[in-house]
PDB file of N, CA and C in Angstrom:
ATOM      1  N   UNK T  21    -110.337  41.784  86.589  1.00  0.00           N
ATOM      2  CA  UNK T  21    -109.216  42.676  86.376  1.00  0.00           C
ATOM      3  C   UNK T  21    -108.299  42.079  85.315  1.00  0.00           C
ATOM      4  N   UNK T  22    -107.875  42.897  84.393  1.00  0.00           N
ATOM      5  CA  UNK T  22    -106.945  42.431  83.376  1.00  0.00           C
ATOM      6  C   UNK T  22    -105.542  42.897  83.702  1.00  0.00           C
ATOM      7  N   UNK T  23    -104.578  42.022  83.420  1.00  0.00           N
ATOM      8  CA  UNK T  23    -103.181  42.373  83.571  1.00  0.00           C
ATOM      9  C   UNK T  23    -102.668  43.020  82.300  1.00  0.00           C
ATOM     10  N   UNK T  24    -101.379  43.274  82.249  1.00  0.00           N
ATOM     11  CA  UNK T  24    -100.762  43.916  81.088  1.00  0.00           C
ATOM     12  C   UNK T  24    -100.893  43.089  79.811  1.00  0.00           C
ATOM     13  N   UNK T  25    -100.983  41.778  79.952  1.00  0.00           N
ATOM     14  CA  UNK T  25    -101.045  40.918  78.775  1.00  0.00           C
ATOM     15  C   UNK T  25    -102.473  40.632  78.313  1.00  0.00           C
ATOM     16  N   UNK T  26    -103.465  41.297  78.903  1.00  0.00           N
ATOM     17  CA  UNK T  26    -104.852  41.106  78.510  1.00  0.00           C
ATOM     18  C   UNK T  26    -105.513  39.914  79.166  1.00  0.00           C
ATOM     19  N   UNK T  27    -104.760  39.191  79.988  1.00  0.00           N
ATOM     20  CA  UNK T  27    -105.294  38.036  80.699  1.00  0.00           C
ATOM     21  C   UNK T  27    -105.658  38.477  82.102  1.00  0.00           C
ATOM     22  N   UNK T  28    -106.666  37.853  82.671  1.00  0.00           N
ATOM     23  CA  UNK T  28    -107.060  38.207  84.029  1.00  0.00           C
ATOM     24  C   UNK T  28    -105.849  38.143  84.950  1.00  0.00           C
ATOM     25  N   UNK T  29    -105.718  39.119  85.822  1.00  0.00           N
ATOM     26  CA  UNK T  29    -104.561  39.163  86.701  1.00  0.00           C
ATOM     27  C   UNK T  29    -104.704  38.250  87.907  1.00  0.00           C
ATOM     28  N   UNK T  30    -105.885  37.721  88.170  1.00  0.00           N
ATOM     29  CA  UNK T  30    -106.107  36.812  89.294  1.00  0.00           C
ATOM     30  C   UNK T  30    -106.859  35.573  88.821  1.00  0.00           C
ATOM     31  N   UNK T  31    -106.225  34.741  87.980  1.00  0.00           N
ATOM     32  CA  UNK T  31    -106.941  33.600  87.419  1.00  0.00           C
ATOM     33  C   UNK T  31    -106.960  32.360  88.312  1.00  0.00           C
ATOM     34  N   UNK T  32    -106.493  32.445  89.561  1.00  0.00           N
ATOM     35  CA  UNK T  32    -106.335  31.259  90.408  1.00  0.00           C
ATOM     36  C   UNK T  32    -107.627  30.478  90.610  1.00  0.00           C
ATOM     37  N   UNK T  33    -108.768  31.121  90.487  1.00  0.00           N
ATOM     38  CA  UNK T  33    -110.043  30.430  90.653  1.00  0.00           C
ATOM     39  C   UNK T  33    -110.820  30.390  89.341  1.00  0.00           C
ATOM     40  N   UNK T  34    -110.119  30.515  88.241  1.00  0.00           N
ATOM     41  CA  UNK T  34    -110.756  30.584  86.931  1.00  0.00           C
ATOM     42  C   UNK T  34    -110.574  29.276  86.174  1.00  0.00           C
ATOM     43  N   UNK T  35    -111.674  28.794  85.604  1.00  0.00           N
ATOM     44  CA  UNK T  35    -111.655  27.596  84.767  1.00  0.00           C
ATOM     45  C   UNK T  35    -111.775  28.048  83.312  1.00  0.00           C
ATOM     46  N   UNK T  36    -110.952  27.493  82.457  1.00  0.00           N
ATOM     47  CA  UNK T  36    -111.007  27.781  81.028  1.00  0.00           C
ATOM     48  C   UNK T  36    -111.797  26.658  80.356  1.00  0.00           C
ATOM     49  N   UNK T  37    -112.778  27.025  79.540  1.00  0.00           N
ATOM     50  CA  UNK T  37    -113.624  26.037  78.861  1.00  0.00           C
ATOM     51  C   UNK T  37    -113.061  25.800  77.466  1.00  0.00           C
ATOM     52  N   UNK T  38    -112.471  24.641  77.263  1.00  0.00           N
ATOM     53  CA  UNK T  38    -111.884  24.302  75.968  1.00  0.00           C
ATOM     54  C   UNK T  38    -112.798  23.316  75.232  1.00  0.00           C
ATOM     55  N   UNK T  39    -113.991  23.783  74.949  1.00  0.00           N
ATOM     56  CA  UNK T  39    -115.020  22.985  74.288  1.00  0.00           C
ATOM     57  C   UNK T  39    -114.588  22.640  72.874  1.00  0.00           C
ATOM     58  N   UNK T  40    -114.776  21.393  72.502  1.00  0.00           N
ATOM     59  CA  UNK T  40    -114.470  20.869  71.170  1.00  0.00           C
ATOM     60  C   UNK T  40    -112.969  20.722  70.897  1.00  0.00           C
ATOM     61  N   UNK T  41    -112.131  20.940  71.888  1.00  0.00           N
ATOM     62  CA  UNK T  41    -110.691  20.749  71.687  1.00  0.00           C
ATOM     63  C   UNK T  41    -110.360  19.264  71.735  1.00  0.00           C
ATOM     64  N   UNK T  42    -109.286  18.875  71.069  1.00  0.00           N
ATOM     65  CA  UNK T  42    -108.782  17.500  71.125  1.00  0.00           C
ATOM     66  C   UNK T  42    -108.012  17.308  72.431  1.00  0.00           C
ATOM     67  N   UNK T  43    -108.066  16.088  72.971  1.00  0.00           N
ATOM     68  CA  UNK T  43    -107.419  15.814  74.263  1.00  0.00           C
ATOM     69  C   UNK T  43    -105.925  16.132  74.225  1.00  0.00           C
ATOM     70  N   UNK T  44    -105.260  15.802  73.133  1.00  0.00           N
ATOM     71  CA  UNK T  44    -103.822  16.078  73.035  1.00  0.00           C
ATOM     72  C   UNK T  44    -103.540  17.580  73.070  1.00  0.00           C
ATOM     73  N   UNK T  45    -104.396  18.371  72.466  1.00  0.00           N
ATOM     74  CA  UNK T  45    -104.212  19.826  72.466  1.00  0.00           C
ATOM     75  C   UNK T  45    -104.471  20.417  73.847  1.00  0.00           C
ATOM     76  N   UNK T  46    -105.435  19.852  74.576  1.00  0.00           N
ATOM     77  CA  UNK T  46    -105.712  20.332  75.932  1.00  0.00           C
ATOM     78  C   UNK T  46    -104.524  20.045  76.837  1.00  0.00           C
ATOM     79  N   UNK T  47    -103.920  18.867  76.694  1.00  0.00           N
ATOM     80  CA  UNK T  47    -102.740  18.532  77.496  1.00  0.00           C
ATOM     81  C   UNK T  47    -101.636  19.566  77.279  1.00  0.00           C
ATOM     82  N   UNK T  48    -101.406  19.934  76.037  1.00  0.00           N
ATOM     83  CA  UNK T  48    -100.392  20.951  75.736  1.00  0.00           C
ATOM     84  C   UNK T  48    -100.778  22.309  76.304  1.00  0.00           C
ATOM     85  N   UNK T  49    -102.051  22.651  76.226  1.00  0.00           N
ATOM     86  CA  UNK T  49    -102.517  23.943  76.740  1.00  0.00           C
ATOM     87  C   UNK T  49    -102.330  24.021  78.255  1.00  0.00           C
ATOM     88  N   UNK T  50    -102.590  22.922  78.961  1.00  0.00           N
ATOM     89  CA  UNK T  50    -102.365  22.902  80.415  1.00  0.00           C
ATOM     90  C   UNK T  50    -100.904  23.200  80.729  1.00  0.00           C
ATOM     91  N   UNK T  51    -100.028  22.534  80.013  1.00  0.00           N
ATOM     92  CA  UNK T  51     -98.587  22.658  80.261  1.00  0.00           C
ATOM     93  C   UNK T  51     -98.024  24.007  79.819  1.00  0.00           C
ATOM     94  N   UNK T  52     -98.415  24.457  78.640  1.00  0.00           N
ATOM     95  CA  UNK T  52     -97.783  25.633  78.036  1.00  0.00           C
ATOM     96  C   UNK T  52     -98.446  26.962  78.354  1.00  0.00           C
ATOM     97  N   UNK T  53     -99.718  26.946  78.781  1.00  0.00           N
ATOM     98  CA  UNK T  53    -100.403  28.215  79.025  1.00  0.00           C
ATOM     99  C   UNK T  53    -101.124  28.267  80.368  1.00  0.00           C
ATOM    100  N   UNK T  54    -102.000  27.304  80.625  1.00  0.00           N
ATOM    101  CA  UNK T  54    -102.839  27.389  81.823  1.00  0.00           C
ATOM    102  C   UNK T  54    -102.023  27.354  83.108  1.00  0.00           C
ATOM    103  N   UNK T  55    -101.087  26.426  83.208  1.00  0.00           N
ATOM    104  CA  UNK T  55    -100.261  26.356  84.423  1.00  0.00           C
ATOM    105  C   UNK T  55     -99.373  27.595  84.570  1.00  0.00           C
ATOM    106  N   UNK T  56     -98.621  27.984  83.536  1.00  0.00           N
ATOM    107  CA  UNK T  56     -97.779  29.173  83.697  1.00  0.00           C
ATOM    108  C   UNK T  56     -98.564  30.445  84.024  1.00  0.00           C
ATOM    109  N   UNK T  57     -99.806  30.538  83.519  1.00  0.00           N
ATOM    110  CA  UNK T  57    -100.605  31.736  83.777  1.00  0.00           C
ATOM    111  C   UNK T  57    -101.388  31.643  85.086  1.00  0.00           C
ATOM    112  N   UNK T  58    -101.365  30.489  85.749  1.00  0.00           N
ATOM    113  CA  UNK T  58    -101.989  30.344  87.051  1.00  0.00           C
ATOM    114  C   UNK T  58    -103.468  30.014  87.053  1.00  0.00           C
ATOM    115  N   UNK T  59    -104.003  29.571  85.910  1.00  0.00           N
ATOM    116  CA  UNK T  59    -105.414  29.195  85.875  1.00  0.00           C
ATOM    117  C   UNK T  59    -105.640  27.942  86.715  1.00  0.00           C
ATOM    118  N   UNK T  60    -106.816  27.841  87.346  1.00  0.00           N
ATOM    119  CA  UNK T  60    -107.133  26.725  88.233  1.00  0.00           C
ATOM    120  C   UNK T  60    -107.271  25.425  87.468  1.00  0.00           C
ATOM    121  N   UNK T  61    -107.986  25.469  86.351  1.00  0.00           N
ATOM    122  CA  UNK T  61    -108.215  24.235  85.614  1.00  0.00           C
ATOM    123  C   UNK T  61    -108.928  24.452  84.303  1.00  0.00           C
ATOM    124  N   UNK T  62    -109.404  23.335  83.760  1.00  0.00           N
ATOM    125  CA  UNK T  62    -110.019  23.346  82.445  1.00  0.00           C
ATOM    126  C   UNK T  62    -111.304  22.522  82.474  1.00  0.00           C
ATOM    127  N   UNK T  63    -112.317  23.023  81.785  1.00  0.00           N
ATOM    128  CA  UNK T  63    -113.540  22.255  81.561  1.00  0.00           C
ATOM    129  C   UNK T  63    -113.494  21.751  80.129  1.00  0.00           C
ATOM    130  N   UNK T  64    -113.763  20.469  79.954  1.00  0.00           N
ATOM    131  CA  UNK T  64    -113.678  19.865  78.626  1.00  0.00           C
ATOM    132  C   UNK T  64    -115.057  19.425  78.143  1.00  0.00           C
ATOM    133  N   UNK T  65    -115.139  19.107  76.874  1.00  0.00           N
ATOM    134  CA  UNK T  65    -116.370  18.562  76.296  1.00  0.00           C
ATOM    135  C   UNK T  65    -116.651  17.194  76.900  1.00  0.00           C
ATOM    136  N   UNK T  66    -117.911  16.772  76.914  1.00  0.00           N
ATOM    137  CA  UNK T  66    -118.224  15.434  77.412  1.00  0.00           C
ATOM    138  C   UNK T  66    -117.386  14.384  76.664  1.00  0.00           C
ATOM    139  N   UNK T  67    -116.717  13.506  77.404  1.00  0.00           N
ATOM    140  CA  UNK T  67    -115.781  12.582  76.762  1.00  0.00           C
ATOM    141  C   UNK T  67    -116.391  11.287  76.224  1.00  0.00           C
ATOM    142  N   UNK T  68    -117.666  11.036  76.504  1.00  0.00           N
ATOM    143  CA  UNK T  68    -118.247   9.750  76.117  1.00  0.00           C
ATOM    144  C   UNK T  68    -118.504   9.671  74.616  1.00  0.00           C
ATOM    145  N   UNK T  69    -118.661   8.429  74.151  1.00  0.00           N
ATOM    146  CA  UNK T  69    -118.983   8.195  72.746  1.00  0.00           C
ATOM    147  C   UNK T  69    -120.313   8.862  72.414  1.00  0.00           C
ATOM    148  N   UNK T  70    -120.381   9.478  71.253  1.00  0.00           N
ATOM    149  CA  UNK T  70    -121.579  10.197  70.816  1.00  0.00           C
ATOM    150  C   UNK T  70    -121.779   9.969  69.328  1.00  0.00           C
ATOM    151  N   UNK T  71    -122.980  10.256  68.817  1.00  0.00           N
ATOM    152  CA  UNK T  71    -123.192  10.095  67.379  1.00  0.00           C
ATOM    153  C   UNK T  71    -122.347  11.102  66.600  1.00  0.00           C
ATOM    154  N   UNK T  72    -122.013  10.724  65.402  1.00  0.00           N
ATOM    155  CA  UNK T  72    -121.268  11.628  64.524  1.00  0.00           C
ATOM    156  C   UNK T  72    -122.029  11.717  63.211  1.00  0.00           C
ATOM    157  N   UNK T  73    -122.380  12.932  62.838  1.00  0.00           N
ATOM    158  CA  UNK T  73    -123.040  13.134  61.551  1.00  0.00           C
ATOM    159  C   UNK T  73    -122.235  14.146  60.756  1.00  0.00           C
ATOM    160  N   UNK T  74    -122.634  14.377  59.552  1.00  0.00           N
ATOM    161  CA  UNK T  74    -121.855  15.236  58.661  1.00  0.00           C
ATOM    162  C   UNK T  74    -121.753  16.675  59.139  1.00  0.00           C
ATOM    163  N   UNK T  75    -122.710  17.155  59.927  1.00  0.00           N
ATOM    164  CA  UNK T  75    -122.642  18.557  60.360  1.00  0.00           C
ATOM    165  C   UNK T  75    -121.770  18.756  61.604  1.00  0.00           C
ATOM    166  N   UNK T  76    -121.374  17.665  62.281  1.00  0.00           N
ATOM    167  CA  UNK T  76    -120.535  17.750  63.485  1.00  0.00           C
ATOM    168  C   UNK T  76    -121.050  18.772  64.488  1.00  0.00           C
ATOM    169  N   UNK T  77    -122.331  18.826  64.683  1.00  0.00           N
ATOM    170  CA  UNK T  77    -122.931  19.781  65.610  1.00  0.00           C
ATOM    171  C   UNK T  77    -122.426  19.554  67.029  1.00  0.00           C
ATOM    172  N   UNK T  78    -122.234  20.639  67.761  1.00  0.00           N
ATOM    173  CA  UNK T  78    -121.790  20.549  69.159  1.00  0.00           C
ATOM    174  C   UNK T  78    -122.796  19.773  69.999  1.00  0.00           C
ATOM    175  N   UNK T  79    -124.071  19.786  69.592  1.00  0.00           N
ATOM    176  CA  UNK T  79    -125.119  19.099  70.358  1.00  0.00           C
ATOM    177  C   UNK T  79    -124.908  17.591  70.415  1.00  0.00           C
ATOM    178  N   UNK T  80    -124.192  17.046  69.439  1.00  0.00           N
ATOM    179  CA  UNK T  80    -123.929  15.611  69.435  1.00  0.00           C
ATOM    180  C   UNK T  80    -123.183  15.178  70.697  1.00  0.00           C
ATOM    181  N   UNK T  81    -122.383  16.061  71.243  1.00  0.00           N
ATOM    182  CA  UNK T  81    -121.600  15.747  72.446  1.00  0.00           C
ATOM    183  C   UNK T  81    -122.487  15.356  73.620  1.00  0.00           C
ATOM    184  N   UNK T  82    -123.716  15.835  73.629  1.00  0.00           N
ATOM    185  CA  UNK T  82    -124.634  15.596  74.740  1.00  0.00           C
ATOM    186  C   UNK T  82    -125.648  14.503  74.425  1.00  0.00           C
ATOM    187  N   UNK T  83    -125.340  13.668  73.434  1.00  0.00           N
ATOM    188  CA  UNK T  83    -126.201  12.551  73.050  1.00  0.00           C
ATOM    189  C   UNK T  83    -125.393  11.258  73.159  1.00  0.00           C
ATOM    190  N   UNK T  84    -125.173  10.773  74.377  1.00  0.00           N
ATOM    191  CA  UNK T  84    -124.318   9.595  74.527  1.00  0.00           C
ATOM    192  C   UNK T  84    -124.870   8.366  73.817  1.00  0.00           C
ATOM    193  N   UNK T  85    -123.985   7.660  73.166  1.00  0.00           N
ATOM    194  CA  UNK T  85    -124.296   6.380  72.545  1.00  0.00           C
ATOM    195  C   UNK T  85    -123.896   5.275  73.526  1.00  0.00           C
ATOM    196  N   UNK T  86    -122.798   5.521  74.235  1.00  0.00           N
ATOM    197  CA  UNK T  86    -122.318   4.623  75.282  1.00  0.00           C
ATOM    198  C   UNK T  86    -121.476   5.485  76.226  1.00  0.00           C
ATOM    199  N   UNK T  87    -121.001   4.874  77.279  1.00  0.00           N
ATOM    200  CA  UNK T  87    -120.135   5.616  78.186  1.00  0.00           C
ATOM    201  C   UNK T  87    -118.669   5.258  77.977  1.00  0.00           C
ATOM    202  N   UNK T  88    -118.357   4.717  76.800  1.00  0.00           N
ATOM    203  CA  UNK T  88    -116.963   4.519  76.420  1.00  0.00           C
ATOM    204  C   UNK T  88    -116.341   5.891  76.196  1.00  0.00           C
ATOM    205  N   UNK T  89    -115.115   6.042  76.621  1.00  0.00           N
ATOM    206  CA  UNK T  89    -114.445   7.341  76.475  1.00  0.00           C
ATOM    207  C   UNK T  89    -113.790   7.443  75.101  1.00  0.00           C
ATOM    208  N   UNK T  90    -114.619   7.467  74.096  1.00  0.00           N
ATOM    209  CA  UNK T  90    -114.195   7.608  72.702  1.00  0.00           C
ATOM    210  C   UNK T  90    -115.072   8.682  72.080  1.00  0.00           C
ATOM    211  N   UNK T  91    -114.456   9.718  71.551  1.00  0.00           N
ATOM    212  CA  UNK T  91    -115.229  10.792  70.930  1.00  0.00           C
ATOM    213  C   UNK T  91    -114.378  11.447  69.859  1.00  0.00           C
ATOM    214  N   UNK T  92    -114.913  12.460  69.236  1.00  0.00           N
ATOM    215  CA  UNK T  92    -114.107  13.127  68.212  1.00  0.00           C
ATOM    216  C   UNK T  92    -112.972  13.942  68.816  1.00  0.00           C
ATOM    217  N   UNK T  93    -112.929  14.043  70.146  1.00  0.00           N
ATOM    218  CA  UNK T  93    -111.784  14.688  70.800  1.00  0.00           C
ATOM    219  C   UNK T  93    -110.615  13.734  70.963  1.00  0.00           C
ATOM    220  N   UNK T  94    -110.881  12.438  70.846  1.00  0.00           N
ATOM    221  CA  UNK T  94    -109.795  11.470  70.949  1.00  0.00           C
ATOM    222  C   UNK T  94    -110.219  10.182  71.622  1.00  0.00           C
ATOM    223  N   UNK T  95    -109.228   9.377  71.925  1.00  0.00           N
ATOM    224  CA  UNK T  95    -109.444   8.051  72.492  1.00  0.00           C
ATOM    225  C   UNK T  95    -109.422   8.086  74.019  1.00  0.00           C
ATOM    226  N   UNK T  96    -109.791   6.959  74.612  1.00  0.00           N
ATOM    227  CA  UNK T  96    -109.728   6.833  76.069  1.00  0.00           C
ATOM    228  C   UNK T  96    -108.298   7.052  76.558  1.00  0.00           C
ATOM    229  N   UNK T  97    -107.328   6.438  75.900  1.00  0.00           N
ATOM    230  CA  UNK T  97    -105.932   6.597  76.319  1.00  0.00           C
ATOM    231  C   UNK T  97    -105.490   8.057  76.239  1.00  0.00           C
ATOM    232  N   UNK T  98    -105.906   8.763  75.198  1.00  0.00           N
ATOM    233  CA  UNK T  98    -105.564  10.184  75.070  1.00  0.00           C
ATOM    234  C   UNK T  98    -106.240  11.007  76.157  1.00  0.00           C
ATOM    235  N   UNK T  99    -107.474  10.654  76.513  1.00  0.00           N
ATOM    236  CA  UNK T  99    -108.186  11.360  77.574  1.00  0.00           C
ATOM    237  C   UNK T  99    -107.477  11.164  78.912  1.00  0.00           C
ATOM    238  N   UNK T 100    -107.158   9.913  79.230  1.00  0.00           N
ATOM    239  CA  UNK T 100    -106.461   9.609  80.484  1.00  0.00           C
ATOM    240  C   UNK T 100    -105.117  10.330  80.527  1.00  0.00           C
ATOM    241  N   UNK T 101    -104.392  10.329  79.423  1.00  0.00           N
ATOM    242  CA  UNK T 101    -103.097  11.010  79.360  1.00  0.00           C
ATOM    243  C   UNK T 101    -103.253  12.517  79.535  1.00  0.00           C
ATOM    244  N   UNK T 102    -104.289  13.100  78.939  1.00  0.00           N
ATOM    245  CA  UNK T 102    -104.540  14.538  79.087  1.00  0.00           C
ATOM    246  C   UNK T 102    -104.807  14.890  80.543  1.00  0.00           C
ATOM    247  N   UNK T 103    -105.658  14.113  81.212  1.00  0.00           N
ATOM    248  CA  UNK T 103    -105.959  14.384  82.619  1.00  0.00           C
ATOM    249  C   UNK T 103    -104.679  14.281  83.448  1.00  0.00           C
ATOM    250  N   UNK T 104    -103.876  13.250  83.199  1.00  0.00           N
ATOM    251  CA  UNK T 104    -102.621  13.076  83.933  1.00  0.00           C
ATOM    252  C   UNK T 104    -101.676  14.254  83.707  1.00  0.00           C
ATOM    253  N   UNK T 105    -101.528  14.663  82.443  1.00  0.00           N
ATOM    254  CA  UNK T 105    -100.616  15.769  82.144  1.00  0.00           C
ATOM    255  C   UNK T 105    -101.089  17.074  82.783  1.00  0.00           C
ATOM    256  N   UNK T 106    -102.379  17.333  82.745  1.00  0.00           N
ATOM    257  CA  UNK T 106    -102.899  18.551  83.382  1.00  0.00           C
ATOM    258  C   UNK T 106    -102.699  18.486  84.892  1.00  0.00           C
ATOM    259  N   UNK T 107    -103.002  17.341  85.491  1.00  0.00           N
ATOM    260  CA  UNK T 107    -102.810  17.181  86.937  1.00  0.00           C
ATOM    261  C   UNK T 107    -101.343  17.290  87.323  1.00  0.00           C
ATOM    262  N   UNK T 108    -100.449  16.790  86.470  1.00  0.00           N
ATOM    263  CA  UNK T 108     -99.010  16.857  86.755  1.00  0.00           C
ATOM    264  C   UNK T 108     -98.505  18.286  86.882  1.00  0.00           C
ATOM    265  N   UNK T 109     -99.176  19.225  86.211  1.00  0.00           N
ATOM    266  CA  UNK T 109     -98.775  20.638  86.332  1.00  0.00           C
ATOM    267  C   UNK T 109     -99.745  21.403  87.227  1.00  0.00           C
ATOM    268  N   UNK T 110    -100.517  20.655  88.027  1.00  0.00           N
ATOM    269  CA  UNK T 110    -101.376  21.269  89.033  1.00  0.00           C
ATOM    270  C   UNK T 110    -102.694  21.823  88.538  1.00  0.00           C
ATOM    271  N   UNK T 111    -103.122  21.447  87.329  1.00  0.00           N
ATOM    272  CA  UNK T 111    -104.390  21.923  86.794  1.00  0.00           C
ATOM    273  C   UNK T 111    -105.437  20.828  86.951  1.00  0.00           C
ATOM    274  N   UNK T 112    -106.645  21.219  87.285  1.00  0.00           N
ATOM    275  CA  UNK T 112    -107.766  20.295  87.440  1.00  0.00           C
ATOM    276  C   UNK T 112    -108.525  20.193  86.121  1.00  0.00           C
ATOM    277  N   UNK T 113    -109.187  19.057  85.925  1.00  0.00           N
ATOM    278  CA  UNK T 113    -109.989  18.834  84.719  1.00  0.00           C
ATOM    279  C   UNK T 113    -111.405  18.492  85.154  1.00  0.00           C
ATOM    280  N   UNK T 114    -112.383  19.180  84.567  1.00  0.00           N
ATOM    281  CA  UNK T 114    -113.785  18.846  84.826  1.00  0.00           C
ATOM    282  C   UNK T 114    -114.502  18.720  83.495  1.00  0.00           C
ATOM    283  N   UNK T 115    -115.596  17.982  83.497  1.00  0.00           N
ATOM    284  CA  UNK T 115    -116.327  17.753  82.259  1.00  0.00           C
ATOM    285  C   UNK T 115    -117.739  18.229  82.349  1.00  0.00           C
TER     286      UNK T 115
END
């Protein structure tokens, strides 16, 4: 069901997939949009280190080089901060 603003009117069990977003941008989205609109949480791109080539294909995200939380979405500290900020406004984060 859509509400007047074109957004689902019952998003309480809805996860928004912010694939390829930067961790800092996801933190802002949790605070400024997802929480106020009542969305349950956000699914993010795999956070582990992955190969980077000139084409920046999305498939690279699923080719771990290590399990360090460093990727083109940001650093480990930015990832931890994003999860904290989303949780602080009651939004869950899944990967």
